Amino acid sequence: DAKTTQPPSMDCAEGRAANLPCNHSTISGNEYVYWYRQIHSQGPQYIIHGLKNNETNEMASLIITEDRKSSTLILPHATLRDTAVYYCIVRSSGYSTLTFGKGTMLLVSP
Amino acid sequence: GAVVSQHPSRVICKSGTSVKIECRSLDFQATTMFWYRQFPKQSLMLMATSNEGSKATYEQGVEKDKFLINHASLTLSTLTVTSAHPEDSSFYICSARDTGGSEKLFFGSGTQLSVL
């Protein structure tokens, strides 16, 4: 699976949009971009995933560049409960597991 | 979304004892489950892949005789840490993939193991 690069940490004010970037320049054509988050002392939680098109669900939006070499996870109105480590993972379809990098520690402050 | 239940959430044991951790998929069948380990301030590291009805596949450096995995049904996998030592103290997390075809992996809430 392709590697990803994320900033180690980011800050966001409560109520503002949090935009978390991810670089995956070596992504191949059959690899999806997944985002998970891990709140302290809990298991990872699925957020969203996509292949080419932008995606939106009740938690977040995922913007993937046309060349698919990078993506941005957007939390439109961050709350204190969104404070977590966010992992961007690229994974081929099928039955493979997820390989976690170091992620981005997002701190949402009042 | 799908639910993966992991039990216990926390266990403290004496050095030399064995500890069993259960991972259940509550509303879907999981042919494959994965076991991860996470040390403080580090990311999740895959330990092994658990396949229903067959032997688990272990990652390099993970001792199969120490971390016994059993996946006897489509909804239950267990990880037994045998003869635990303080260096085995860690956060253990399981995940499962819906055999029905979802590309998503669902994670348990984790088990914090502390070996005294």
XYZ file of C-alpha atoms in Angstrom:
226
model
C 0.000 0.000 0.000
C 1.146 3.537 -0.752
C 2.541 5.661 2.049
C 0.964 8.859 3.268
C 2.351 12.062 4.763
C 0.401 14.100 7.285
C 1.335 17.022 9.527
C 1.957 15.774 13.079
C -0.433 18.217 14.673
C -3.009 20.900 13.951
C -5.103 23.280 15.995
C -8.649 24.379 15.295
C -11.080 26.676 17.066
C -14.391 25.192 18.092
C -17.072 25.854 15.504
C -14.617 26.485 12.693
C -13.846 24.132 9.845
C -10.912 21.791 10.324
C -9.035 20.987 7.108
C -6.637 18.070 7.467
C -4.255 17.505 4.552
C -2.722 14.269 3.387
C -0.145 13.583 0.689
C -0.155 10.230 -1.084
C 1.904 10.893 -4.181
C 2.617 7.212 -4.868
C -0.996 6.121 -4.808
C -1.924 3.624 -7.498
C -5.057 3.428 -9.549
C -6.872 0.829 -7.475
C -6.101 2.336 -4.088
C -8.726 4.097 -2.035
C -8.124 6.918 0.416
C -9.480 6.149 3.876
C -9.748 8.389 6.911
C -10.045 7.069 10.445
C -9.715 8.847 13.755
C -8.725 7.637 17.194
C -9.895 9.360 20.295
C -7.622 8.754 23.252
C -7.763 5.190 24.628
C -10.361 4.065 22.091
C -10.293 2.042 18.909
C -10.135 3.815 15.555
C -13.395 5.091 14.122
C -14.161 5.075 10.411
C -14.838 8.538 8.986
C -14.958 8.409 5.216
C -13.277 6.959 2.150
C -13.082 7.649 -1.577
C -11.422 6.653 -4.809
C -11.581 9.593 -7.210
C -14.627 11.697 -6.525
C -15.173 13.944 -3.575
C -17.268 12.353 -0.873
C -19.465 13.695 1.909
C -21.245 12.049 4.789
C -22.667 13.094 8.108
C -19.243 13.328 9.684
C -17.015 14.937 7.103
C -16.143 15.718 3.505
C -13.255 14.259 1.568
C -11.691 16.256 -1.220
C -9.341 14.328 -3.523
C -7.222 16.204 -6.053
C -7.632 15.363 -9.698
C -4.230 13.649 -9.866
C -5.132 11.802 -6.640
C -1.773 12.642 -5.101
C -3.293 14.419 -2.151
C -6.537 14.800 -0.272
C -8.123 16.903 2.443
C -10.491 15.830 5.152
C -12.885 18.585 6.161
C -14.761 18.680 9.430
C -17.158 21.548 8.694
C -17.872 22.643 12.269
C -15.323 21.201 14.655
C -16.360 20.468 18.226
C -14.276 19.658 21.286
C -15.207 15.998 20.803
C -13.419 16.012 17.457
C -10.079 16.228 19.266
C -8.342 13.037 18.147
C -5.570 11.585 16.023
C -6.668 11.476 12.389
C -5.196 8.839 10.109
C -5.114 9.054 6.336
C -4.581 5.612 4.819
C -4.422 4.394 1.263
C -5.523 0.855 0.694
C -6.239 -1.294 -2.296
C -9.652 -2.822 -2.633
C -10.114 -6.391 -1.570
C -9.223 -7.995 1.678
C -6.157 -6.139 2.848
C -5.836 -4.621 6.269
C -5.080 -1.009 7.126
C -1.532 0.201 7.680
C -1.493 3.109 10.097
C 1.034 5.925 9.952
C 1.520 8.497 12.681
C -1.508 10.567 11.759
C -2.361 14.158 12.667
C -3.212 15.097 16.215
C -6.077 17.577 15.902
C -6.696 19.717 18.943
C -9.990 21.592 18.978
C -10.017 24.430 21.482
C -12.844 26.557 22.885
C -22.555 1.315 11.412
C -21.379 -2.172 12.178
C -20.312 -2.897 15.736
C -17.274 -4.769 16.945
C -17.296 -5.601 20.635
C -14.006 -6.170 22.437
C -13.728 -7.497 25.973
C -12.315 -6.819 28.482
C -11.587 -3.127 28.114
C -8.914 -3.209 30.762
C -7.008 -5.993 32.479
C -4.262 -6.038 35.057
C -2.422 -9.275 35.614
C 0.652 -10.671 37.255
C 3.724 -11.569 35.266
C 3.582 -15.153 34.037
C -0.179 -15.413 33.737
C -2.175 -15.676 30.527
C -4.808 -13.227 29.394
C -7.563 -13.813 26.850
C -9.111 -10.978 24.848
C -12.331 -11.499 22.905
C -13.414 -9.733 19.740
C -16.961 -10.140 18.460
C -18.706 -8.797 15.408
C -22.215 -8.106 16.669
C -24.276 -7.545 13.541
C -22.226 -8.971 10.705
C -20.112 -11.967 9.868
C -16.368 -11.566 9.696
C -14.304 -14.155 7.867
C -11.241 -12.105 8.627
C -10.300 -10.218 11.761
C -7.125 -8.301 12.498
C -5.265 -7.796 15.753
C -3.249 -4.663 16.412
C -1.040 -3.492 19.247
C -0.413 0.106 20.204
C 2.238 1.345 22.609
C 1.915 4.782 24.246
C 2.282 7.689 21.841
C 2.760 5.324 18.908
C 0.581 4.234 16.038
C -1.235 0.939 15.665
C 0.926 -1.973 14.558
C -0.623 -5.010 12.933
C 0.170 -8.192 14.837
C -1.759 -10.849 12.989
C -4.570 -11.640 10.615
C -7.148 -14.062 11.916
C -9.051 -16.215 9.444
C -12.117 -18.193 10.430
C -11.430 -21.905 10.452
C -7.735 -21.672 9.666
C -4.459 -20.664 11.250
C -3.700 -17.018 11.819
C -1.037 -15.219 9.835
C 1.458 -13.373 12.011
C 3.484 -10.303 11.121
C 7.242 -10.464 11.250
C 8.555 -10.297 14.778
C 5.305 -11.392 16.445
C 5.664 -14.677 18.297
C 2.835 -17.005 17.373
C 3.367 -19.184 20.431
C 3.047 -16.197 22.711
C 0.062 -14.560 21.055
C -2.406 -17.349 20.407
C -5.240 -16.505 18.079
C -8.394 -18.537 17.653
C -11.101 -17.672 15.146
C -13.560 -20.492 15.587
C -16.671 -18.775 14.287
C -17.655 -16.012 11.908
C -18.346 -13.649 14.773
C -15.626 -14.372 17.333
C -11.865 -14.175 17.430
C -9.766 -14.431 20.574
C -6.228 -13.348 21.341
C -4.491 -15.029 24.260
C -1.313 -13.467 25.585
C 0.482 -16.403 27.163
C 2.919 -16.022 30.059
C 2.564 -12.273 29.957
C 5.467 -10.061 30.958
C 5.633 -6.329 31.654
C 6.898 -5.644 28.127
C 3.604 -7.068 26.816
C 1.748 -4.216 28.480
C 0.028 -2.403 25.645
C -3.271 -1.413 24.078
C -4.612 -4.297 21.983
C -7.220 -3.576 19.326
C -9.126 -5.887 17.034
C -10.845 -5.087 13.780
C -13.150 -6.958 11.478
C -14.250 -6.699 7.892
C -17.809 -7.367 6.905
C -17.806 -10.561 4.843
C -20.851 -9.184 3.079
C -18.560 -7.012 1.013
C -18.099 -3.653 2.713
C -14.668 -2.198 2.140
C -14.666 -0.714 5.601
C -12.919 -2.184 8.600
C -14.606 -1.790 11.963
C -12.638 -1.607 15.169
C -13.221 -2.719 18.708
C -12.803 -0.301 21.580
C -9.477 -1.829 22.599
C -8.072 -3.626 25.623
C -5.513 -1.988 27.868
C -3.276 -4.732 29.253
C -1.059 -3.956 32.217
C 1.312 -6.688 33.373
C 2.791 -6.204 36.820
